[in-house]
Coordinates of C-alpha atoms in Angstrom, one line a residue:
M414 CA -23.1 86.3 173.5
K415 CA -23.7 90.0 173.7
N416 CA -23.7 91.9 177.0
L417 CA -27.0 93.6 177.8
R418 CA -25.3 97.0 177.8
T419 CA -24.8 96.6 174.0
H420 CA -28.5 96.5 173.1
G421 CA -29.6 100.1 172.2
K422 CA -32.6 98.9 170.4
S423 CA -36.1 97.6 170.5
T424 CA -36.1 93.9 169.8
I425 CA -38.2 91.4 167.9
V426 CA -40.6 91.6 170.9
W427 CA -41.7 95.1 169.8
V428 CA -42.5 93.8 166.3
L429 CA -44.2 90.6 167.3
M430 CA -46.2 91.9 170.3
G431 CA -46.3 95.6 170.1
L432 CA -45.2 96.0 173.7
M433 CA -44.0 99.6 173.4
V434 CA -46.5 101.1 171.0
L435 CA -48.3 103.2 173.6
G436 CA -48.5 106.6 171.8
L437 CA -45.7 107.8 174.1
G438 CA -42.5 106.3 172.9
G439 CA -43.6 103.5 170.5
F440 CA -40.4 103.7 168.5
G441 CA -41.3 101.3 165.7
V442 CA -37.8 99.8 165.9
T443 CA -36.8 96.3 164.9
S444 CA -33.6 94.4 165.4
F445 CA -33.0 90.7 165.4
S446 CA -29.3 90.2 165.4
G447 CA -27.1 93.1 166.4
G448 CA -23.9 93.6 164.5
S449 CA -20.5 94.3 165.9
T450 CA -20.4 97.8 164.4
S451 CA -22.2 100.7 166.1
I452 CA -23.5 104.0 164.9
G453 CA -23.4 105.5 168.4
S454 CA -24.3 105.1 172.0
V455 CA -26.2 106.6 175.0
G456 CA -24.0 106.3 178.0
D457 CA -22.7 102.7 178.0
T458 CA -25.6 101.4 175.8
T459 CA -24.6 100.9 172.2
I460 CA -26.8 101.4 169.1
T461 CA -25.6 98.9 166.6
A462 CA -25.4 99.4 162.9
D463 CA -27.7 96.4 162.5
D464 CA -30.3 98.1 164.6
Y465 CA -30.2 101.2 162.5
A466 CA -30.2 99.4 159.1
R467 CA -33.2 97.2 160.1
A468 CA -35.2 100.0 161.6
L469 CA -34.6 102.2 158.5
R470 CA -35.6 99.4 156.1
N471 CA -38.8 98.7 158.1
Q472 CA -39.8 102.4 158.1
M473 CA -39.2 102.6 154.3
N474 CA -41.2 99.3 153.8
A475 CA -44.0 100.6 155.9
Y476 CA -44.2 103.8 153.7
Q477 CA -44.2 101.6 150.6
Q478 CA -47.1 99.5 151.9
Q479 CA -49.1 102.6 152.8
T480 CA -48.6 104.4 149.5
G481 CA -48.1 101.5 147.1
Q482 CA -45.0 103.3 145.7
P483 CA -41.4 102.3 146.1
M484 CA -39.3 104.6 148.3
S485 CA -35.7 105.4 147.4
M486 CA -33.1 106.5 150.0
A487 CA -33.1 109.9 148.4
Q488 CA -36.8 110.2 149.1
A489 CA -36.4 108.9 152.6
Q490 CA -33.7 111.5 153.3
A491 CA -35.8 114.3 151.8
M492 CA -38.6 113.3 154.2
G493 CA -36.2 113.2 157.2
L494 CA -36.8 109.5 157.7
P495 CA -33.2 108.6 158.7
Q496 CA -33.1 111.3 161.3
A497 CA -36.4 110.2 162.7
V498 CA -35.2 106.6 163.0
Q499 CA -32.0 107.8 164.7
S500 CA -34.1 109.7 167.2
Q501 CA -36.2 106.7 168.0
L502 CA -33.1 104.5 168.5
V503 CA -31.5 107.1 170.8
T504 CA -34.7 107.2 172.9
A505 CA -34.8 103.4 173.2
A506 CA -31.2 103.3 174.1
A507 CA -31.7 106.0 176.8
L508 CA -34.4 104.0 178.4
E509 CA -32.3 100.9 178.5
E510 CA -29.4 102.9 179.9
Q511 CA -31.6 104.3 182.6
A512 CA -33.0 100.9 183.5
R513 CA -29.4 99.6 183.9
R514 CA -28.4 102.6 186.0
I515 CA -31.3 102.5 188.5
G516 CA -31.5 98.7 188.6
V517 CA -34.9 98.2 187.1
A518 CA -35.5 94.6 186.1
V519 CA -38.4 92.1 185.7
G520 CA -38.7 88.5 187.0
D521 CA -39.0 85.2 185.1
E522 CA -42.7 85.0 185.6
K523 CA -43.3 88.3 183.7
V524 CA -41.1 87.2 180.9
R525 CA -43.0 83.9 180.7
Q526 CA -46.3 85.6 180.7
T527 CA -45.3 88.0 177.9
I528 CA -44.1 85.2 175.7
L529 CA -47.2 83.1 176.3
E530 CA -49.5 86.0 175.4
A531 CA -47.6 86.9 172.2
P532 CA -50.0 86.6 169.2
A533 CA -47.0 85.5 167.0
F534 CA -46.6 82.4 169.0
R535 CA -50.2 81.2 168.9
G536 CA -51.1 78.0 167.2
P537 CA -54.3 77.0 165.3
T538 CA -56.2 76.6 168.6
G539 CA -55.4 80.2 169.6
S540 CA -53.1 79.3 172.5
F541 CA -49.3 79.3 172.9
D542 CA -47.6 76.9 170.5
R543 CA -44.1 75.8 171.3
A544 CA -43.4 74.7 167.7
A545 CA -44.5 78.2 166.4
Y546 CA -42.2 79.8 169.1
A547 CA -39.2 77.7 168.0
E548 CA -39.9 78.4 164.3
V549 CA -40.0 82.2 164.7
L550 CA -36.8 82.2 166.8
R551 CA -35.1 79.9 164.3
R552 CA -36.1 82.2 161.4
E553 CA -34.8 85.2 163.2
N554 CA -31.6 83.4 164.2
L555 CA -32.2 83.8 168.0
S556 CA -31.8 81.2 170.7
E557 CA -34.5 81.0 173.4
A558 CA -32.1 82.4 176.0
E559 CA -31.2 85.4 173.8
F560 CA -34.8 86.1 173.0
E561 CA -35.9 85.9 176.7
R562 CA -33.1 88.3 177.6
E563 CA -34.5 90.7 175.0
V564 CA -38.0 90.4 176.5
R565 CA -36.6 91.1 179.9
T566 CA -34.8 94.2 178.7
D567 CA -37.9 95.5 176.8
E568 CA -40.1 94.9 179.8
A569 CA -37.7 96.9 182.0
R570 CA -37.9 99.8 179.5
L571 CA -41.6 99.6 179.6
L572 CA -41.7 99.7 183.4
I573 CA -39.8 103.0 183.3
Q574 CA -42.0 104.4 180.6
R575 CA -45.2 103.6 182.5
A576 CA -43.7 104.9 185.7
V577 CA -42.9 108.3 184.1
A578 CA -46.1 108.8 182.2
G579 CA -48.6 106.6 184.0
G580 CA -51.2 108.2 186.2
V581 CA -51.2 111.5 184.2
S582 CA -54.7 112.8 183.6
A583 CA -56.1 115.7 181.7
P584 CA -57.4 118.7 183.8
E585 CA -61.2 118.5 183.9
A586 CA -61.6 122.1 183.0
A587 CA -59.5 121.7 179.9
V588 CA -61.5 118.6 178.8
E589 CA -64.9 120.4 179.3
T590 CA -63.8 123.5 177.5
T591 CA -62.5 121.6 174.6
A592 CA -65.6 119.3 174.4
K593 CA -67.9 122.4 174.5
W594 CA -65.9 124.0 171.8
I595 CA -66.2 120.9 169.6
L596 CA -69.9 120.3 170.3
E597 CA -71.1 123.9 170.0
R598 CA -73.7 124.5 167.2
R599 CA -74.8 127.6 165.4
D600 CA -77.7 128.8 163.3
V601 CA -76.8 131.0 160.3
S602 CA -78.5 132.7 157.3
W603 CA -76.7 133.3 154.1
R604 CA -77.2 134.7 150.6
E605 CA -75.1 134.9 147.5
L606 CA -74.6 138.1 145.5
T607 CA -74.5 137.5 141.7
A608 CA -73.9 139.8 138.7
D609 CA -77.6 140.3 138.0
M610 CA -77.9 142.1 141.4
L611 CA -75.5 144.8 140.4
P612 CA -77.2 148.2 140.0
A613 CA -75.8 148.5 136.5
P614 CA -74.1 146.1 134.1
V615 CA -70.3 146.1 134.1
A616 CA -69.2 148.9 131.6
E617 CA -67.4 148.0 128.4
P618 CA -63.6 148.3 128.8
D619 CA -61.6 150.3 126.3
E620 CA -58.4 149.1 124.7
E621 CA -56.1 151.0 127.0
T622 CA -57.8 149.4 130.1
L623 CA -57.4 145.9 128.6
K624 CA -53.8 146.5 127.6
A625 CA -53.0 147.7 131.1
W626 CA -54.7 144.6 132.6
H627 CA -52.6 142.5 130.2
S628 CA -49.4 144.1 131.5
A629 CA -50.4 144.1 135.2
N630 CA -51.4 140.4 135.1
A631 CA -48.7 139.1 132.7
D632 CA -48.3 135.8 134.6
R633 CA -51.8 134.8 133.5
F634 CA -51.0 135.3 129.9
T635 CA -47.5 133.9 129.7
A636 CA -46.9 130.7 127.8
P637 CA -44.8 128.3 129.9
E638 CA -41.3 127.1 129.0
L639 CA -41.5 125.0 125.8
R640 CA -39.0 122.3 125.0
K641 CA -38.8 121.2 121.3
I642 CA -37.7 117.6 121.3
T643 CA -36.9 115.0 118.7
Y644 CA -37.3 111.3 119.9
V645 CA -37.4 107.7 118.7
W646 CA -39.5 105.1 120.5
L647 CA -40.8 101.6 120.3
T648 CA -43.4 100.0 122.5
P649 CA -44.9 96.5 122.5
E650 CA -48.2 98.0 121.4
I651 CA -46.5 99.6 118.4
L652 CA -44.6 96.4 117.4
A653 CA -47.4 93.9 118.2
P654 CA -49.2 94.1 114.8
E655 CA -46.0 93.0 113.1
V656 CA -45.5 89.9 115.3
Q657 CA -46.2 86.6 113.7
L658 CA -47.8 83.9 115.9
D659 CA -48.6 80.3 115.1
E660 CA -51.2 78.1 116.8
A661 CA -48.5 76.3 118.7
A662 CA -47.4 79.6 120.4
L663 CA -51.0 80.4 121.3
R664 CA -51.6 76.9 122.6
A665 CA -48.4 77.3 124.8
A666 CA -49.8 80.7 126.1
Y667 CA -53.1 79.0 126.8
D668 CA -51.4 76.2 128.7
A669 CA -49.2 78.6 130.6
N670 CA -52.2 80.5 131.9
I671 CA -54.6 77.5 132.2
D672 CA -55.8 78.6 135.6
E673 CA -57.5 81.6 134.0
Y674 CA -59.4 79.4 131.5
Q675 CA -59.9 76.1 133.4
R676 CA -60.7 76.3 137.0
P677 CA -62.9 74.0 139.2
E678 CA -65.5 75.3 141.5
R679 CA -64.0 77.2 144.4
R680 CA -65.2 78.5 147.6
L681 CA -64.2 81.3 150.1
V682 CA -63.8 79.4 153.3
S683 CA -62.8 80.0 156.9
R684 CA -61.9 77.2 159.4
L685 CA -61.9 77.2 163.2
V686 CA -60.2 74.2 165.0
F687 CA -61.6 73.2 168.4
P688 CA -59.9 71.4 171.3
S689 CA -62.6 68.7 171.2
A690 CA -65.5 67.5 169.1
E691 CA -67.9 68.3 172.0
E692 CA -66.9 72.0 172.0
A693 CA -67.2 72.1 168.2
E694 CA -70.7 70.5 168.3
A695 CA -71.8 73.0 171.0
A696 CA -70.6 75.9 168.9
K697 CA -72.3 74.5 165.8
A698 CA -75.6 74.2 167.7
Q699 CA -75.5 77.9 168.7
I700 CA -74.7 78.9 165.1
D701 CA -77.6 76.8 163.7
A702 CA -79.9 78.3 166.4
G703 CA -78.9 81.8 165.3
T704 CA -77.7 82.8 168.8
A705 CA -74.1 83.3 167.9
P706 CA -72.3 83.7 164.5
F707 CA -69.3 81.8 163.4
E708 CA -67.1 84.9 163.8
S709 CA -67.9 85.2 167.5
F710 CA -66.2 81.9 168.3
V711 CA -63.2 83.0 166.3
I712 CA -62.9 86.1 168.4
Q713 CA -63.5 84.2 171.7
R714 CA -60.4 82.2 170.9
G715 CA -58.3 85.4 170.8
L716 CA -58.1 85.5 167.0
Q717 CA -59.2 88.0 164.3
P718 CA -61.6 86.8 161.6
E719 CA -58.8 86.9 159.0
D720 CA -56.8 84.5 161.1
A721 CA -59.3 81.8 160.4
E722 CA -59.6 82.5 156.6
L723 CA -58.4 79.8 154.2
G724 CA -59.2 82.1 151.3
E725 CA -60.3 80.7 147.9
V726 CA -60.0 76.9 147.9
A727 CA -60.9 74.0 145.7
Q728 CA -62.4 70.8 147.0
A729 CA -59.1 69.0 146.7
D730 CA -57.4 71.6 148.9
L731 CA -59.5 70.6 151.9
G732 CA -58.7 66.9 151.9
A733 CA -61.2 64.7 153.7
A734 CA -63.3 67.8 154.7
G735 CA -63.7 68.8 151.0
E736 CA -66.8 66.7 150.2
A737 CA -68.8 68.1 153.1
V738 CA -67.8 71.7 152.6
F739 CA -68.5 71.5 148.9
G740 CA -71.8 69.7 149.6
L741 CA -73.3 72.9 150.8
E742 CA -75.6 74.4 148.2
Q743 CA -75.5 77.9 149.8
P744 CA -73.0 79.8 152.0
G745 CA -73.2 78.5 155.6
V746 CA -71.4 76.6 158.3
V747 CA -70.6 72.8 158.2
G748 CA -69.0 70.5 160.7
P749 CA -67.6 69.5 163.0
L750 CA -65.3 67.7 160.5
Q751 CA -62.1 65.9 161.5
T752 CA -58.9 67.5 160.2
D753 CA -55.2 67.0 160.8
L754 CA -55.4 69.7 163.4
G755 CA -58.4 68.4 165.2
P756 CA -62.2 68.8 164.9
A757 CA -63.1 72.0 163.0
L758 CA -66.0 74.0 161.8
F759 CA -65.9 75.4 158.2
S760 CA -67.7 78.6 157.2
V761 CA -68.4 79.0 153.5
H762 CA -68.7 82.7 152.7
A763 CA -69.1 82.5 148.9
I764 CA -69.4 79.9 146.1
L765 CA -67.4 80.6 143.0
D766 CA -68.6 78.9 139.8
P767 CA -66.2 76.8 137.8
V768 CA -64.4 78.4 134.8
N769 CA -64.3 76.5 131.5
I770 CA -63.1 78.5 128.5
P771 CA -61.9 76.3 125.7
F772 CA -58.9 77.2 123.7
E773 CA -61.0 78.2 120.7
E774 CA -62.9 80.8 122.6
A775 CA -59.7 82.2 124.3
Q776 CA -57.7 82.4 121.0
Q777 CA -58.5 86.0 120.2
D778 CA -57.5 87.3 123.6
L779 CA -54.5 85.0 123.6
R780 CA -53.3 86.4 120.3
A781 CA -53.4 90.0 121.6
E782 CA -51.7 89.1 124.9
A783 CA -49.1 86.8 123.2
A784 CA -48.3 89.4 120.6
L785 CA -47.7 92.0 123.2
D786 CA -45.5 89.6 125.2
R787 CA -43.6 88.5 122.1
A788 CA -43.1 92.2 121.1
A789 CA -41.8 93.1 124.6
R790 CA -39.3 90.2 124.4
T791 CA -38.2 91.3 120.9
I792 CA -37.6 94.8 122.1
E793 CA -35.6 93.5 125.1
D794 CA -33.5 91.3 122.8
R795 CA -32.7 94.2 120.5
M796 CA -31.9 96.8 123.1
A797 CA -28.2 96.2 122.8
E798 CA -28.4 96.8 119.0
Y799 CA -30.2 100.1 119.6
E800 CA -27.7 101.2 122.3
D801 CA -24.7 100.3 120.0
L802 CA -26.1 102.5 117.3
L803 CA -26.5 105.5 119.6
A804 CA -23.1 104.9 121.2
G805 CA -21.6 104.8 117.7
G806 CA -22.8 108.3 117.0
A807 CA -25.9 107.5 114.9
T808 CA -28.4 110.3 115.0
L809 CA -32.0 109.6 116.0
E810 CA -33.0 110.0 112.4
Q811 CA -30.5 107.3 111.3
V812 CA -31.6 105.0 114.1
A813 CA -35.2 105.3 112.9
E814 CA -34.1 104.4 109.4
E815 CA -32.1 101.3 110.4
T816 CA -34.4 99.9 113.1
E817 CA -38.1 99.5 114.0
L818 CA -37.9 102.6 116.3
Q819 CA -40.3 105.3 115.2
L820 CA -39.2 109.0 114.9
G821 CA -41.2 111.8 116.3
T822 CA -41.1 115.4 117.5
I823 CA -42.9 117.1 120.3
E824 CA -43.2 120.6 121.8
W825 CA -43.3 119.7 125.5
S826 CA -44.0 121.7 128.6
A827 CA -44.1 120.4 132.1
G828 CA -47.6 121.5 132.9
A829 CA -49.3 120.4 129.7
T830 CA -51.8 117.5 129.6
P831 CA -50.4 114.9 127.2
E832 CA -52.5 113.8 124.3
E833 CA -53.8 110.2 124.4
G834 CA -51.2 107.8 123.0
S835 CA -48.5 110.4 123.1
I836 CA -45.0 109.5 124.4
A837 CA -45.5 112.4 126.9
G838 CA -47.9 110.1 128.7
Y839 CA -45.0 108.1 130.1
Q840 CA -43.4 109.4 133.3
A841 CA -40.0 108.2 132.2
F842 CA -40.2 110.4 129.1
R843 CA -41.4 113.4 131.1
D844 CA -38.6 113.0 133.7
R845 CA -35.9 112.8 131.0
A846 CA -37.5 115.6 129.0
A847 CA -37.4 117.9 132.0
E848 CA -33.7 117.1 132.8
A849 CA -32.3 117.1 129.3
T850 CA -29.9 119.8 128.0
E851 CA -29.0 120.7 124.5
A852 CA -25.5 119.4 125.1
D853 CA -26.7 115.9 126.0
F854 CA -26.3 112.9 123.6
P855 CA -29.3 110.7 123.1
E856 CA -29.3 107.7 125.4
L857 CA -31.7 104.7 125.3
A858 CA -34.1 104.5 128.3
S859 CA -36.9 102.1 129.2
L860 CA -40.7 102.8 129.4
D861 CA -42.8 101.1 132.1
D862 CA -44.7 98.9 129.5
G863 CA -41.5 97.3 128.1
G864 CA -40.9 99.9 125.5
V865 CA -37.8 102.0 124.9
F866 CA -37.0 105.6 123.8
A867 CA -34.2 108.1 123.3
L868 CA -34.6 111.9 122.9
R869 CA -32.7 114.9 121.8
L870 CA -33.4 118.4 123.1
D871 CA -33.4 120.7 120.0
E872 CA -34.4 124.0 121.5
I873 CA -35.7 125.6 124.7
V874 CA -38.3 128.4 124.2
P875 CA -38.3 130.4 127.5
P876 CA -41.6 131.5 129.1
T877 CA -43.0 134.2 126.9
L878 CA -45.7 136.8 127.4
R879 CA -48.2 136.2 124.7
P880 CA -48.9 139.3 122.6
F881 CA -52.0 141.3 123.6
E882 CA -53.5 140.9 120.1
E883 CA -53.2 137.1 120.4
V884 CA -55.0 136.9 123.8
R885 CA -57.3 139.9 123.7
D886 CA -60.4 137.8 124.2
E887 CA -58.9 136.0 127.2
V888 CA -57.8 139.3 128.7
E889 CA -61.2 140.8 128.3
A890 CA -62.9 137.8 129.9
D891 CA -60.4 137.9 132.8
W892 CA -60.9 141.6 133.3
R893 CA -64.7 141.2 133.3
R894 CA -64.5 138.4 135.9
A895 CA -62.3 140.5 138.1
E896 CA -64.3 143.7 137.7
T897 CA -67.6 141.9 138.4
H898 CA -66.1 140.4 141.5
R899 CA -64.8 143.7 142.7
Q900 CA -68.2 145.3 142.3
L901 CA -70.0 142.4 144.0
L902 CA -67.6 142.9 147.0
A903 CA -68.5 146.6 147.1
L904 CA -72.2 145.7 146.9
A905 CA -71.8 143.2 149.7
A906 CA -70.1 145.7 151.9
E907 CA -72.9 148.2 151.3
Q908 CA -75.7 145.6 152.0
R909 CA -73.9 144.4 155.1
L910 CA -74.1 147.8 156.6
T911 CA -77.7 148.3 155.5
T912 CA -78.7 144.9 156.9
E913 CA -77.0 145.4 160.2
A914 CA -78.7 148.8 160.6
A915 CA -82.1 147.4 159.8
E916 CA -83.2 145.2 162.7
G917 CA -85.8 142.5 162.3
Q918 CA -86.2 139.4 160.3
P919 CA -83.8 138.5 157.4
A920 CA -85.0 139.2 153.9
P921 CA -86.8 136.3 152.1
E922 CA -83.9 135.6 149.8
W923 CA -81.7 134.6 152.7
T924 CA -81.3 130.9 153.3
E925 CA -81.5 129.7 157.0
V926 CA -79.3 126.8 158.2
K927 CA -79.8 125.3 161.6
D928 CA -77.5 123.4 163.9
I929 CA -74.3 123.5 161.9
T930 CA -71.2 122.0 163.6
R931 CA -67.5 122.9 163.2
D932 CA -66.9 119.8 161.1
G933 CA -70.1 120.3 159.1
W934 CA -71.0 122.1 155.9
I935 CA -73.5 124.5 154.5
E936 CA -75.1 123.0 151.4
N937 CA -74.3 125.0 148.2
A938 CA -72.1 127.5 150.1
P939 CA -68.2 127.6 150.0
A940 CA -66.4 125.5 152.5
D941 CA -65.0 128.7 154.1
A942 CA -68.5 129.7 155.2
V943 CA -68.5 127.3 158.2
A944 CA -65.2 128.5 159.5
R945 CA -66.4 132.1 159.2
A946 CA -69.7 131.2 161.0
F947 CA -67.7 130.0 164.0
A948 CA -65.4 133.0 163.9
M949 CA -68.2 135.5 164.6
A950 CA -68.7 136.4 168.2
E951 CA -72.3 137.6 168.6
P952 CA -75.7 136.8 167.0
G953 CA -76.6 139.4 164.4
E954 CA -73.1 139.9 163.1
I955 CA -72.7 139.7 159.3
E956 CA -69.6 138.7 157.5
I957 CA -68.6 138.8 153.8
V958 CA -67.3 135.4 152.6
D959 CA -65.0 135.9 149.5
A960 CA -64.2 132.3 148.4
D961 CA -64.1 130.2 145.2
N962 CA -64.8 133.4 143.1
R963 CA -68.1 133.8 144.9
V964 CA -69.3 136.6 147.2
I965 CA -71.5 135.5 150.2
L966 CA -73.2 137.4 153.0
L967 CA -73.3 135.3 156.1
R968 CA -75.2 136.2 159.3
L969 CA -74.9 134.5 162.7
D970 CA -78.4 134.0 164.1
S971 CA -77.7 132.1 167.3
V972 CA -75.1 130.2 169.3
D973 CA -76.2 127.0 170.9
Q974 CA -73.9 126.0 173.8
A975 CA -73.1 122.3 174.1
D976 CA -74.9 120.1 176.6
L977 CA -72.3 117.6 177.9
A978 CA -74.9 115.5 179.7
G979 CA -76.0 113.4 176.7
E980 CA -74.6 110.0 175.7
D981 CA -73.1 111.3 172.5
A982 CA -71.5 114.3 174.3
Q983 CA -70.1 111.9 176.9
R984 CA -68.3 109.9 174.2
I985 CA -66.8 113.1 172.8
T986 CA -65.8 114.2 176.2
D987 CA -64.2 110.9 176.9
A988 CA -62.3 111.0 173.6
V989 CA -61.1 114.5 174.3
G990 CA -59.9 113.4 177.7
D991 CA -58.1 110.5 176.3
R992 CA -56.5 112.6 173.6
L993 CA -55.3 115.3 176.0
E994 CA -54.1 112.7 178.4
Q995 CA -52.1 111.0 175.7
S996 CA -50.6 114.3 174.7
L997 CA -49.6 115.2 178.2
Q998 CA -48.1 111.7 178.7
S999 CA -46.2 112.0 175.5
D1000 CA -44.8 115.4 176.4
L1001 CA -43.9 114.3 179.9
F1002 CA -42.2 111.2 178.6
D1003 CA -40.4 113.3 175.9
Y1004 CA -39.0 115.6 178.6
Y1005 CA -37.9 112.7 180.7
A1006 CA -36.2 110.9 177.7
R1007 CA -34.3 114.1 176.8
A1008 CA -33.1 114.6 180.4
V1009 CA -31.9 111.0 180.5
Q1010 CA -30.1 111.5 177.2
R1011 CA -28.4 114.7 178.4
E1012 CA -27.3 113.1 181.6
A1013 CA -25.9 109.9 180.0
G1014 CA -24.5 111.6 177.0
I1015 CA -25.2 110.8 173.3
S1016 CA -22.5 109.9 170.8
L1017 CA -23.3 109.3 167.1
D1018 CA -20.9 108.2 164.3
Q1019 CA -22.0 110.1 161.2
S1020 CA -19.6 108.3 159.0
A1021 CA -21.1 104.9 160.0
I1022 CA -24.6 106.3 159.5
N1023 CA -23.7 107.6 156.0
A1024 CA -22.3 104.2 155.1
I1025 CA -25.5 102.5 156.1
N1026 CA -27.6 105.1 154.2
A1027 CA -25.6 104.3 151.1
Q1028 CA -26.3 100.6 151.4
V1029 CA -30.0 100.6 152.3
Q1030 CA -32.3 100.7 149.3

């Protein structure tokens, strides 16, 4: 059994119940079974290697869930994720160390209440379920005594956190000032200057002007680095037409994916179990009367709607309740029906028709899919043969002659849009093409569709300024755009002075816009126009907006101060107050945590951290 001094972590409680996620020091740390090795300590409180490894994996998994992309340790380190996790663990350990030093502890009743209220331990009825409690602890390899000690430690940390940051409120003056700034509205007028407004057409440039423009803006007319590459490749799509399939193989593919072609009627169903039939009948009566929806009873039980969802089910999946549920001709609620868990109401959200596609109808699609699958397996089986040829010194040309791999050449640059069907459309090819050197030997690599390729870098053509004669038309067009824009800015400056000098109503060609907000927009105008409108100080001021290759004259007509008495304004004011309050609490807690860390002393073992970083993937 571990001494409480050795737990520099946030335990399973933080994961299951979110106790510490308060916007102040919600460290997002998880640890279920501390190891004997440490990565450091704060005072006498140790941060175990297990704590660090689990916390780091959780953060990487969270990133992957948010982005849908796998994260490597190299990417995590580039983002500073390991350092952030270490900082969170150090803060957690500092709180635990401080609780131990000053004797902060919680009683048995608080521990009991915390466990009883944990959503992870609720059963089908929405209340604490001892079986669920025991199962979670068994899965995480914790005894009840160990877990309860962890809860006690976490609650002590939380007491300190609340004591430090609790009761902090944002100054009323700051809240009002910020709310007024957010809610302020302005009226503006704007007009766009275009080439047809210039007093004279842009003059024709001579050759010397264009050549000078070509030289002065060489980056616009420079071809990017070009890599001349020879490659061989083979994909399932390339090989599929040569694959021979008999009916037996197609029948096997049909049977292997029978759920796609033969599926009974299914329904999207939710189920809510009640303690008694009487309570279920009372709820059903309110649902039938239209006074309360099914979801309201789910929420009343302390559950979220998704907690009651059974998903897409067939009649057989529901046992004895199946006949009644599938007896509904339209979505609705049926019950109460007796289930193994007790009387329940079933809500049918959607009715999914049965699927019945015979083998004969599916044959064409099956042939295409089976051919691709067979081709992919053929390529996988022959990879060793291809690799042996390359390792034996065969050139790409020889490999193409002796195998099914196809030979090709490409002039590739990193910024070019690949042609449809080109090997450059594969990320794996682009990565290798960018890294290859002329000294590299071709090596076999995989494509994400089951294909393979190998490449040879034949030549690198460095970025080259394209000759003036080759790009003369592009140079002239670019010069005309720039010259037109320059003259429009000069015209805008002139009209701005003239308009400011002439008092009175704006000219008819101006467009008036009322009540714009800081997060709003001006239709058909550049996005920068709104920011410029709120940067002007006094009505009557005119600014030139030069954005998106457009020239705009923007005039401030009026400033409407915010009225904080309205209901909407009150919501904004409350939100501002909450945000400022959280910010102040966060800063205060951060200062306190840093002070505790300095007083107790921090020790980190970088070699242990590096070893864990090398293992976590």
